[in-house]
Coordinates of C-alpha atoms and ligand atoms in Angstrom, one line a residue:
Chain H
M1 CA 5.8 7.3 -7.5
K2 CA 2.4 8.1 -6.2
H3 CA 1.1 5.4 -8.4
F4 CA 3.6 3.0 -7.0
L5 CA 2.6 3.8 -3.5
Y6 CA -1.1 3.4 -4.5
L7 CA -0.4 -0.1 -5.9
N8 CA 1.5 -1.1 -2.7
W9 CA -1.3 0.2 -0.6
Q10 CA -3.8 -1.8 -2.6
S11 CA -1.7 -5.0 -2.1
A12 CA -1.4 -4.4 1.6
R13 CA -5.1 -3.9 1.9
Q14 CA -5.9 -7.0 -0.1
A15 CA -3.5 -9.1 1.9
L16 CA -5.1 -7.9 5.2
V17 CA -8.6 -8.5 3.9
K18 CA -7.6 -12.0 2.8
I19 CA -6.3 -12.8 6.3
L20 CA -9.4 -11.4 8.0
R21 CA -11.7 -13.3 5.6
Q22 CA -10.2 -16.7 6.3
P23 CA -9.1 -16.3 9.9
F24 CA -8.9 -20.0 10.5
G25 CA -6.5 -20.6 7.7
S26 CA -4.1 -18.1 9.1
L27 CA -5.0 -18.9 12.8
L28 CA -2.6 -21.8 13.2
T29 CA 0.4 -20.0 11.8
L30 CA -0.6 -16.9 13.8
L31 CA -0.8 -18.9 17.0
M32 CA 2.6 -20.5 16.4
L33 CA 4.1 -17.1 15.7
S34 CA 2.6 -15.4 18.7
I35 CA 3.7 -18.2 21.1
A36 CA 7.2 -18.1 19.5
L37 CA 7.3 -14.4 20.3
A38 CA 5.6 -14.6 23.7
L39 CA 8.1 -17.0 25.2
P40 CA 11.2 -14.8 25.0
L41 CA 9.2 -11.7 25.7
S42 CA 7.9 -13.1 29.0
L43 CA 11.4 -14.2 30.0
Y44 CA 12.7 -10.7 29.0
L45 CA 10.1 -9.1 31.2
T46 CA 10.7 -11.4 34.1
V47 CA 14.5 -10.8 34.0
S48 CA 14.2 -7.1 33.7
S49 CA 11.7 -7.0 36.5
I50 CA 14.1 -9.0 38.8
Q51 CA 16.8 -6.7 37.8
E52 CA 14.8 -3.6 38.6
W53 CA 13.9 -5.1 41.9
A54 CA 17.4 -6.1 42.7
G55 CA 18.5 -2.6 42.0
R56 CA 16.1 -1.3 44.7
L57 CA 16.8 -4.1 47.1
T58 CA 17.5 -3.1 50.7
A59 CA 19.7 -6.2 50.9
T60 CA 21.9 -5.1 48.0
P61 CA 25.4 -6.2 48.8
Q62 CA 26.7 -3.8 51.4
I63 CA 30.3 -3.3 52.4
T64 CA 31.0 -2.7 56.0
L65 CA 34.1 -0.7 56.9
F66 CA 35.3 -1.4 60.4
M67 CA 37.6 1.4 61.8
E68 CA 40.6 1.0 64.0
Q69 CA 40.0 1.3 67.7
S70 CA 42.3 4.3 67.8
A71 CA 40.3 6.2 65.1
E72 CA 39.4 9.7 66.1
E73 CA 36.7 12.1 65.1
A74 CA 39.0 13.6 62.4
D75 CA 39.6 10.2 60.8
L76 CA 35.9 9.5 60.8
A77 CA 35.2 12.8 59.1
A78 CA 37.9 12.1 56.4
V79 CA 36.4 8.7 55.6
S80 CA 32.9 10.1 55.6
S81 CA 33.8 12.8 53.1
T82 CA 35.6 10.3 50.8
L83 CA 32.5 8.1 50.8
T84 CA 30.3 11.0 50.0
K85 CA 32.3 12.0 47.0
H86 CA 32.9 8.4 45.7
P87 CA 31.2 7.9 42.3
R88 CA 30.6 4.1 42.8
I89 CA 28.8 4.6 46.1
Q90 CA 25.0 4.9 46.3
S91 CA 24.8 5.8 50.0
Y92 CA 26.3 4.9 53.4
S93 CA 25.4 5.1 57.0
F94 CA 27.5 5.4 60.1
V95 CA 27.2 3.1 63.1
G96 CA 29.1 4.5 66.0
K97 CA 30.6 2.2 68.6
K98 CA 28.1 3.2 71.3
Q99 CA 25.2 2.5 69.1
A100 CA 26.7 -0.8 68.1
L101 CA 27.0 -1.9 71.6
S102 CA 23.5 -0.9 72.6
D103 CA 22.2 -2.7 69.5
L104 CA 24.1 -5.8 70.6
E105 CA 22.6 -5.6 74.1
K106 CA 19.1 -5.3 72.7
R107 CA 19.5 -8.1 70.2
N108 CA 20.9 -10.5 72.7
G109 CA 18.7 -9.5 75.6
L110 CA 21.8 -8.7 77.7
P111 CA 21.0 -5.4 79.3
G112 CA 23.8 -4.1 81.4
L113 CA 26.4 -6.0 79.3
S114 CA 28.3 -2.7 78.9
D115 CA 28.4 -2.1 82.6
G116 CA 30.7 -5.0 83.0
L117 CA 33.1 -3.7 80.4
T118 CA 35.6 -1.0 81.1
D119 CA 36.2 -0.3 77.5
N120 CA 33.8 -0.6 74.5
P121 CA 35.4 -3.4 72.4
L122 CA 33.4 -2.6 69.3
P123 CA 34.7 -0.4 66.5
D124 CA 33.1 2.4 64.7
A125 CA 31.7 1.3 61.4
F126 CA 30.4 2.6 58.1
V127 CA 27.8 0.6 56.1
V128 CA 28.2 1.4 52.4
T129 CA 25.7 0.6 49.7
P130 CA 27.6 0.5 46.3
K131 CA 26.0 1.4 43.0
T132 CA 27.1 -1.8 41.2
L133 CA 26.0 -5.4 41.5
E134 CA 28.9 -6.7 39.4
P135 CA 31.1 -9.0 41.7
H136 CA 34.4 -7.9 40.1
E137 CA 33.7 -4.2 40.6
L138 CA 32.5 -4.9 44.1
E139 CA 35.8 -6.6 44.9
M140 CA 37.7 -3.7 43.5
L141 CA 35.7 -1.3 45.6
Q142 CA 36.2 -3.4 48.7
K143 CA 40.0 -3.4 48.2
E144 CA 40.0 0.3 47.6
L145 CA 37.9 1.1 50.7
S146 CA 40.0 -1.2 53.0
G147 CA 43.0 0.9 52.0
L148 CA 41.5 4.1 53.4
P149 CA 43.4 5.5 56.4
M150 CA 42.4 4.1 59.8
V151 CA 40.2 1.5 58.2
E152 CA 40.9 -1.9 59.7
T153 CA 38.9 -4.1 57.3
A154 CA 36.2 -3.8 54.7
Q155 CA 33.8 -6.8 54.5
F156 CA 31.1 -7.8 52.3
D157 CA 29.0 -10.8 51.5
A158 CA 30.5 -11.7 48.2
R159 CA 28.8 -15.0 47.7
W160 CA 25.3 -13.6 47.9
A161 CA 26.1 -10.8 45.5
K162 CA 27.7 -13.2 43.1
R163 CA 24.7 -15.5 43.2
L164 CA 22.2 -12.8 42.5
Y165 CA 24.3 -11.3 39.8
G166 CA 24.9 -14.7 38.2
M167 CA 21.2 -15.4 38.2
V168 CA 20.3 -12.1 36.5
E169 CA 23.1 -12.6 34.0
M170 CA 22.0 -16.1 33.2
G171 CA 18.4 -15.0 32.7
R172 CA 19.6 -12.3 30.4
Q173 CA 21.6 -14.7 28.3
L174 CA 18.8 -17.2 28.2
T175 CA 16.5 -14.4 27.0
W176 CA 18.9 -13.6 24.1
F177 CA 19.3 -17.2 23.3
L178 CA 15.6 -17.9 23.3
G179 CA 14.9 -14.7 21.4
A180 CA 17.4 -15.6 18.7
A181 CA 16.2 -19.2 18.4
L182 CA 12.5 -18.3 18.2
G183 CA 13.3 -15.4 15.8
I184 CA 14.8 -18.1 13.5
A185 CA 11.7 -20.2 14.2
L186 CA 9.5 -17.2 13.2
V187 CA 11.4 -16.9 9.9
L188 CA 11.1 -20.6 9.2
V189 CA 7.4 -20.7 10.0
T190 CA 6.6 -17.9 7.6
H191 CA 8.9 -19.4 5.1
N192 CA 6.9 -22.6 5.2
A193 CA 3.5 -20.8 5.2
V194 CA 4.5 -18.8 2.1
R195 CA 5.9 -21.9 0.4
M196 CA 2.6 -23.6 0.8
Q197 CA 0.8 -20.6 -0.5
I198 CA 3.1 -20.4 -3.5
L199 CA 2.6 -24.1 -4.3
A200 CA -1.2 -23.8 -3.9
R201 CA -1.2 -20.9 -6.4
R202 CA 1.2 -22.4 -8.8
D203 CA -1.2 -22.2 -11.8
E204 CA -2.0 -18.6 -11.2
I205 CA 1.7 -17.7 -10.8
E206 CA 2.5 -19.5 -14.0
V207 CA -0.1 -17.6 -16.0
A208 CA 0.9 -14.3 -14.4
K209 CA 4.5 -14.9 -15.5
L210 CA 3.4 -15.8 -19.0
I211 CA 1.6 -12.5 -19.4
G212 CA 4.5 -10.4 -18.1
A213 CA 4.4 -10.4 -14.4
P214 CA 7.8 -9.6 -12.9
D215 CA 8.8 -11.4 -9.7
S216 CA 8.1 -8.2 -7.7
F217 CA 4.5 -8.4 -8.7
I218 CA 4.1 -12.0 -7.8
R219 CA 6.0 -11.6 -4.6
R220 CA 4.1 -8.5 -3.4
P221 CA 1.0 -10.2 -2.0
F222 CA 3.1 -12.8 -0.1
M223 CA 5.3 -10.1 1.4
Y224 CA 2.3 -8.1 2.6
H225 CA 0.6 -11.2 3.9
A226 CA 3.7 -12.0 5.9
M227 CA 4.0 -8.4 7.1
W228 CA 0.5 -8.5 8.5
Q229 CA 1.0 -11.9 10.0
G230 CA 4.1 -10.7 11.7
L231 CA 2.4 -7.6 13.0
L232 CA -0.7 -9.5 14.2
A233 CA 1.5 -12.1 15.9
G234 CA 3.5 -9.3 17.6
L235 CA 0.2 -7.8 18.9
A236 CA -1.0 -11.3 20.0
A237 CA 2.3 -11.9 21.8
W238 CA 1.9 -8.6 23.5
G239 CA -1.6 -9.5 24.5
L240 CA -0.3 -12.9 25.9
T241 CA 2.4 -11.3 28.0
S242 CA 0.1 -8.6 29.2
W243 CA -2.3 -11.2 30.3
L244 CA 0.6 -13.1 32.0
V245 CA 1.7 -10.0 33.9
M246 CA -1.8 -9.2 35.0
T247 CA -2.6 -12.7 36.3
A248 CA 0.8 -13.3 37.9
N249 CA 1.2 -10.0 39.6
P250 CA -1.2 -10.5 42.5
A251 CA 0.4 -13.8 43.5
I252 CA 3.9 -12.4 43.2
H253 CA 2.9 -9.3 45.2
E254 CA 1.5 -11.5 48.0
F255 CA 4.5 -13.7 48.1
A256 CA 6.9 -10.7 48.1
Q257 CA 5.0 -9.1 50.9
L258 CA 6.0 -11.9 53.2
Y259 CA 9.5 -10.6 52.8
N260 CA 8.5 -7.0 53.0
E261 CA 9.5 -6.5 49.4
A262 CA 7.6 -4.8 46.6
V263 CA 8.1 -7.0 43.6
Q264 CA 6.1 -6.5 40.3
L265 CA 6.3 -8.0 36.9
R266 CA 6.4 -5.1 34.5
G267 CA 4.7 -4.9 31.0
L268 CA 6.2 -3.8 27.7
S269 CA 6.8 -0.1 27.4
P270 CA 5.3 1.6 24.2
V271 CA 8.8 1.8 22.7
E272 CA 9.5 -1.9 23.4
L273 CA 6.1 -2.8 21.9
L274 CA 7.0 -0.9 18.7
V275 CA 10.4 -2.6 18.6
V276 CA 8.7 -6.0 19.0
L277 CA 6.2 -5.2 16.2
A278 CA 8.9 -4.0 13.9
I279 CA 11.1 -7.0 14.5
S280 CA 8.3 -9.6 14.2
S281 CA 7.0 -8.1 10.9
L282 CA 10.5 -7.8 9.5
L283 CA 11.4 -11.4 10.4
A284 CA 8.1 -12.6 8.8
M285 CA 8.9 -10.6 5.6
L286 CA 12.4 -12.1 5.6
G287 CA 10.9 -15.6 5.7
A288 CA 8.5 -14.7 2.9
R289 CA 11.2 -13.2 0.8
L290 CA 13.4 -16.3 1.1
A291 CA 10.6 -18.6 0.3
S292 CA 9.5 -16.6 -2.7
D293 CA 13.0 -16.2 -4.1
H294 CA 13.5 -19.9 -3.8
H295 CA 10.2 -21.2 -5.1
L296 CA 9.3 -18.5 -7.7
R297 CA 12.5 -19.4 -9.6
Q298 CA 11.3 -23.0 -9.8
I299 CA 8.1 -22.0 -11.5
Q300 CA 9.1 -21.5 -15.1
P301 CA 6.1 -21.7 -17.5
R302 CA 6.4 -23.5 -20.8
Chain Q
M1 CA 9.1 -0.1 -42.6
Q2 CA 10.3 -0.9 -39.1
R3 CA 10.8 -4.5 -38.1
M4 CA 8.7 -5.9 -35.3
I5 CA 10.3 -9.3 -35.3
Q6 CA 13.7 -10.3 -36.6
F7 CA 15.1 -13.9 -36.5
D8 CA 18.8 -14.3 -37.4
Q9 CA 20.0 -17.9 -37.8
V10 CA 17.9 -19.0 -34.9
T11 CA 18.2 -22.6 -33.7
K12 CA 16.2 -24.0 -30.8
R13 CA 17.3 -27.2 -29.3
Y14 CA 15.3 -28.6 -26.4
P15 CA 16.9 -30.5 -23.6
G16 CA 17.2 -34.0 -24.9
G17 CA 18.7 -32.8 -28.2
N18 CA 15.4 -32.3 -30.1
E19 CA 16.0 -29.5 -32.6
A20 CA 12.6 -27.7 -32.9
L21 CA 13.9 -24.8 -35.1
K22 CA 16.9 -25.1 -37.4
N23 CA 18.9 -22.0 -38.4
L24 CA 15.8 -19.8 -39.2
S25 CA 16.1 -16.2 -40.4
F26 CA 13.2 -14.0 -41.3
T27 CA 11.5 -10.7 -40.4
I28 CA 8.0 -9.5 -39.7
D29 CA 7.3 -5.8 -40.2
T30 CA 5.6 -3.5 -37.7
G31 CA 1.8 -3.5 -38.5
E32 CA 2.0 -6.7 -40.6
M33 CA -0.4 -9.5 -40.3
A34 CA 1.3 -12.9 -41.0
F35 CA 0.4 -16.5 -40.7
L36 CA 2.5 -19.4 -39.5
A37 CA 1.6 -22.7 -41.1
G38 CA 2.8 -26.3 -40.6
H39 CA 1.8 -29.7 -39.4
S40 CA 1.8 -30.6 -35.7
G41 CA 5.4 -30.7 -34.5
A42 CA 6.7 -28.3 -37.2
G43 CA 7.9 -25.8 -34.6
K44 CA 5.1 -23.2 -34.7
S45 CA 4.6 -23.0 -30.9
T46 CA 8.3 -22.9 -30.4
L47 CA 8.7 -20.0 -32.7
L48 CA 6.0 -18.0 -31.0
K49 CA 7.5 -18.8 -27.6
L50 CA 10.8 -17.5 -28.7
V51 CA 9.2 -14.2 -29.7
A52 CA 7.5 -13.9 -26.3
G53 CA 10.6 -14.8 -24.4
I54 CA 9.0 -17.9 -23.0
E55 CA 11.8 -20.0 -24.5
R56 CA 15.3 -18.8 -25.3
A57 CA 17.1 -19.5 -28.6
S58 CA 20.0 -22.0 -28.4
S59 CA 21.9 -19.9 -31.0
G60 CA 21.2 -16.9 -33.2
S61 CA 19.4 -13.8 -32.1
V62 CA 15.7 -13.0 -31.7
I63 CA 15.0 -9.3 -31.9
V64 CA 11.5 -8.0 -30.9
S65 CA 10.7 -4.3 -31.4
G66 CA 14.4 -3.5 -31.3
Q67 CA 15.2 -5.6 -28.2
N68 CA 17.6 -8.5 -28.6
L69 CA 15.9 -11.1 -26.3
S70 CA 19.0 -13.3 -26.4
K71 CA 20.9 -10.6 -24.6
L72 CA 18.3 -9.6 -22.0
R73 CA 18.6 -10.8 -18.5
S74 CA 15.7 -13.0 -17.4
S75 CA 14.5 -10.4 -15.0
Q76 CA 13.9 -8.0 -17.9
I77 CA 11.8 -10.5 -20.0
P78 CA 8.6 -9.7 -18.2
Y79 CA 8.7 -6.1 -19.3
V80 CA 9.0 -7.3 -22.9
R81 CA 6.0 -9.5 -22.5
Q82 CA 3.9 -6.6 -21.2
H83 CA 4.0 -5.2 -24.8
I84 CA 2.9 -8.5 -26.3
G85 CA -0.5 -10.1 -26.2
M86 CA -0.5 -13.9 -26.5
V87 CA -3.3 -16.3 -27.2
F88 CA -2.1 -19.6 -25.9
Q89 CA -2.7 -23.0 -27.6
D90 CA -4.0 -24.3 -24.3
H91 CA -5.7 -21.0 -23.3
K92 CA -4.1 -20.8 -19.8
L93 CA -7.2 -19.4 -18.3
L94 CA -7.6 -19.2 -14.5
F95 CA -10.6 -21.3 -13.5
D96 CA -10.8 -20.0 -9.9
R97 CA -11.9 -16.5 -11.0
S98 CA -14.5 -14.9 -13.1
V99 CA -14.3 -14.0 -16.7
F100 CA -13.9 -10.3 -15.7
D101 CA -11.0 -11.1 -13.3
N102 CA -9.2 -13.2 -15.9
V103 CA -9.2 -10.2 -18.2
M104 CA -8.2 -7.9 -15.4
L105 CA -5.0 -9.7 -14.7
P106 CA -2.7 -8.1 -17.4
L107 CA -3.9 -4.6 -16.2
D108 CA -3.1 -5.5 -12.6
I109 CA 0.4 -6.6 -13.7
I110 CA 1.2 -3.3 -15.4
G111 CA -0.4 -1.5 -12.5
F112 CA -3.4 0.1 -14.2
D113 CA -5.6 2.3 -12.1
R114 CA -8.5 0.1 -11.0
R115 CA -11.4 2.3 -12.3
D116 CA -9.9 2.9 -15.7
A117 CA -9.0 -0.8 -15.8
A118 CA -12.7 -1.9 -15.3
R119 CA -13.7 0.2 -18.3
R120 CA -10.9 -1.4 -20.4
V121 CA -11.9 -4.9 -19.3
R122 CA -15.5 -4.3 -20.4
A123 CA -14.4 -2.8 -23.7
A124 CA -12.3 -5.9 -24.4
L125 CA -15.1 -8.3 -23.4
D126 CA -17.5 -6.3 -25.5
K127 CA -15.1 -6.6 -28.5
V128 CA -15.1 -10.4 -28.3
G129 CA -18.8 -10.6 -27.5
L130 CA -18.5 -11.8 -23.9
L131 CA -19.7 -8.7 -22.0
A132 CA -22.9 -10.5 -20.9
K133 CA -20.8 -13.2 -19.3
E134 CA -18.4 -11.1 -17.3
K135 CA -19.5 -12.6 -14.0
S136 CA -19.4 -16.2 -15.2
M137 CA -16.7 -18.6 -14.4
P138 CA -14.6 -19.7 -17.4
I139 CA -15.5 -23.4 -16.8
R140 CA -19.1 -22.5 -17.8
L141 CA -18.0 -21.2 -21.2
S142 CA -18.0 -23.2 -24.4
G143 CA -14.7 -24.0 -26.2
G144 CA -15.2 -21.1 -28.6
E145 CA -16.1 -18.7 -25.8
Q146 CA -13.0 -19.7 -23.8
Q147 CA -11.0 -18.9 -27.0
R148 CA -12.5 -15.5 -27.1
L149 CA -11.9 -14.9 -23.4
C150 CA -8.3 -15.7 -24.1
I151 CA -8.2 -13.2 -26.9
A152 CA -9.8 -10.5 -24.7
R153 CA -7.1 -11.1 -22.1
A154 CA -4.4 -10.8 -24.8
V155 CA -5.6 -7.5 -26.1
V156 CA -6.9 -5.7 -23.0
H157 CA -3.6 -3.9 -22.3
R158 CA -3.4 -2.8 -26.0
P159 CA -0.2 -4.6 -27.0
S160 CA 1.6 -3.6 -30.2
L161 CA 2.2 -7.3 -31.0
L162 CA -0.4 -10.0 -30.9
L163 CA 0.6 -13.7 -31.1
A164 CA -2.0 -16.4 -31.5
D165 CA -1.1 -20.0 -31.3
E166 CA -3.6 -22.1 -33.2
P167 CA -6.6 -20.0 -32.2
S168 CA -9.0 -21.7 -34.6
A169 CA -8.1 -25.3 -33.7
N170 CA -11.0 -27.4 -32.6
L171 CA -13.5 -24.8 -33.7
D172 CA -16.0 -25.3 -36.6
R173 CA -15.3 -23.3 -39.7
A174 CA -17.9 -20.6 -39.2
Y175 CA -16.6 -19.9 -35.7
A176 CA -13.0 -20.1 -36.8
L177 CA -13.8 -17.4 -39.5
D178 CA -15.3 -15.2 -36.8
I179 CA -12.1 -15.4 -34.8
M180 CA -10.0 -14.6 -37.9
E181 CA -12.1 -11.5 -38.5
L182 CA -11.5 -10.5 -34.9
F183 CA -7.7 -10.7 -35.5
K184 CA -8.1 -8.8 -38.7
S185 CA -9.8 -5.9 -36.9
F186 CA -6.9 -5.7 -34.5
H187 CA -4.5 -5.6 -37.4
Q188 CA -6.5 -2.8 -39.0
V189 CA -5.9 -0.6 -35.9
G190 CA -2.2 -1.0 -36.3
V191 CA -1.4 -4.1 -34.2
T192 CA 1.2 -6.5 -35.6
V193 CA -0.5 -9.9 -35.7
V194 CA 1.1 -13.4 -36.0
I195 CA -1.3 -16.3 -36.2
S196 CA -0.4 -20.0 -36.4
A197 CA -2.5 -22.8 -37.7
H198 CA -2.0 -26.3 -39.0
D199 CA -4.9 -25.8 -41.4
E200 CA -3.9 -23.5 -44.3
T201 CA -7.3 -23.2 -45.9
L202 CA -8.4 -20.5 -43.4
M203 CA -5.4 -18.4 -44.2
E204 CA -5.5 -18.4 -48.0
D205 CA -8.6 -16.2 -48.1
Y206 CA -6.8 -13.4 -46.5
G207 CA -4.0 -13.0 -49.0
R208 CA -1.4 -12.4 -46.3
R209 CA 2.1 -13.7 -46.0
I210 CA 2.3 -17.3 -44.9
I211 CA 5.4 -18.6 -43.3
R212 CA 5.4 -22.4 -43.8
L213 CA 7.4 -24.6 -41.4
K214 CA 8.3 -28.2 -41.7
E215 CA 10.5 -29.9 -39.1
G216 CA 11.8 -26.6 -37.9
Q217 CA 12.8 -25.2 -41.3
F218 CA 11.0 -23.3 -44.0
A219 CA 8.9 -25.5 -46.2
A220 CA 9.1 -25.0 -50.0
Ligands
ADP1 N1 9.3 -28.6 -24.0 C1 9.8 -29.4 -25.0 N2 10.7 -30.3 -24.7 C2 11.2 -31.1 -25.7 N3 10.7 -31.1 -26.9 C3 9.8 -30.2 -27.3 C4 9.2 -29.3 -26.3 N4 8.3 -28.6 -26.9 C5 8.2 -29.0 -28.2 N5 9.1 -29.9 -28.4 C6 9.4 -30.6 -29.7 O1 9.7 -29.6 -30.6 C7 9.1 -29.9 -31.9 C8 8.3 -28.7 -32.3 O2 7.2 -28.6 -31.4 P1 6.1 -27.4 -31.4 O3 6.9 -26.1 -31.5 O4 5.2 -27.5 -30.3 O5 5.4 -27.7 -32.8 P2 4.0 -27.2 -33.3 O6 3.5 -26.1 -32.4 O7 4.2 -26.8 -34.7 O8 3.1 -28.4 -33.2 C9 8.3 -31.2 -31.7 O9 9.1 -32.2 -32.2 C10 8.1 -31.3 -30.2 O10 8.1 -32.6 -29.8
MG2 MG1 1.8 -26.0 -31.2

């Protein structure tokens, strides 16, 4: 067992040395692989950054509850306590009818508007910030809130929420699609690279088979070659996306500041980086395995 | 005496219908040294390839050190070959690597520890008189030296069975005799040796069994 590990360690080291000794031979493949990885990764980071930002957004869809004119202190307190306990509600604020009127005066530059009115026509209102972005859940929540006692209507800007949610969802699906498509591309690229290597080393493989090399022995260097290539491509893709994040962030920050928003593209977390490295090396090894299974069978020495 | 090689009614038909061996039965004992004689096309190479599992019998059974090769899955054949040393008619050397690395290959395959392996490789090269050329490339060697290199590679992992397909072809008589002496020395340390040749005069001096083939059958 120890011996087996030693042999594998030897192959792994030799494969790495080979890549490092002829970096230009592997460079093209490496470049293709890292770009194939960097594309979905950047999209993933963009979408998850937008999602993060949307979560913090001050303009997250808000539901406004307008109370009946006849609502009294006790009714307001009842609604208020319901809102406090509700699991789907992030926060809420209360805008009393007096405050609403004075806001209106200020905004419209009509001081003394209230003087002309005998009664304040504006209702008391609660502005509710839900926890969810999902349009269907928002609608349910709206219905539920409008059914509270002494609540006249519950309004929210559904179109806006739907659009934001739709965009995030589309970005997420696009990420998965791109990820899957380029994952397949990664398998195909290593498949082809290993196929070329096998054909170039046909004589050697033939002789090795003649003197008793099992397929596992012949396959081993190709598998390790692919593993290193996947790993290096994963690291390179990480480098590319980090560079993208670093160069794009100042511009994004400046732009977002115009709207008083703090938006930032985030980089890969250490766990995400590990997952990316594991996936890219496994996919590369899958390509190598498929190529060697196919082509080693065709090399039958006579 | 235990049997190293046993053929039972073995027929080998190549694709295209060419029958290279016809219903052959014979045995070679463990530790024996035997010759395989016959003109070109008699079936000598085919017979040796069946023993090494390079070709498979069309019918009959080929048993090598107790293993029925006809019944083995092809994934198991490599492990049979690891106990056989083979000197190929066309050498099958690798010209992109040194003499030393050519001889190292069988040890790499069985997973020998690298330091012990280097010692073994040098011992094998010394045995065939090529130690001084370990760093040379095979292309720089003469025909006779290439033949010896091939022998060194065939014995470096100390196989119990050594097969040599026309090892003395294209060599002058003195050189051919040297090579025969080399095989005799392996036989003397217990290796079963089977050597083919189309020229019988070399064999007769040794007083060993000669299996004569003609068109895939035993010749009278
Ligand atoms: N791969 C092959 N395909 C078809 N026929 C072959 C093949 N190899 C050998 N033969 C035929 O089988 C017969 C025996 O060949 P071989 O075993 O090489 O004889 P030898 O080694 O004694 O010269 C010959 O007629 C040869 O043409
Ligand atoms: Mg022949």
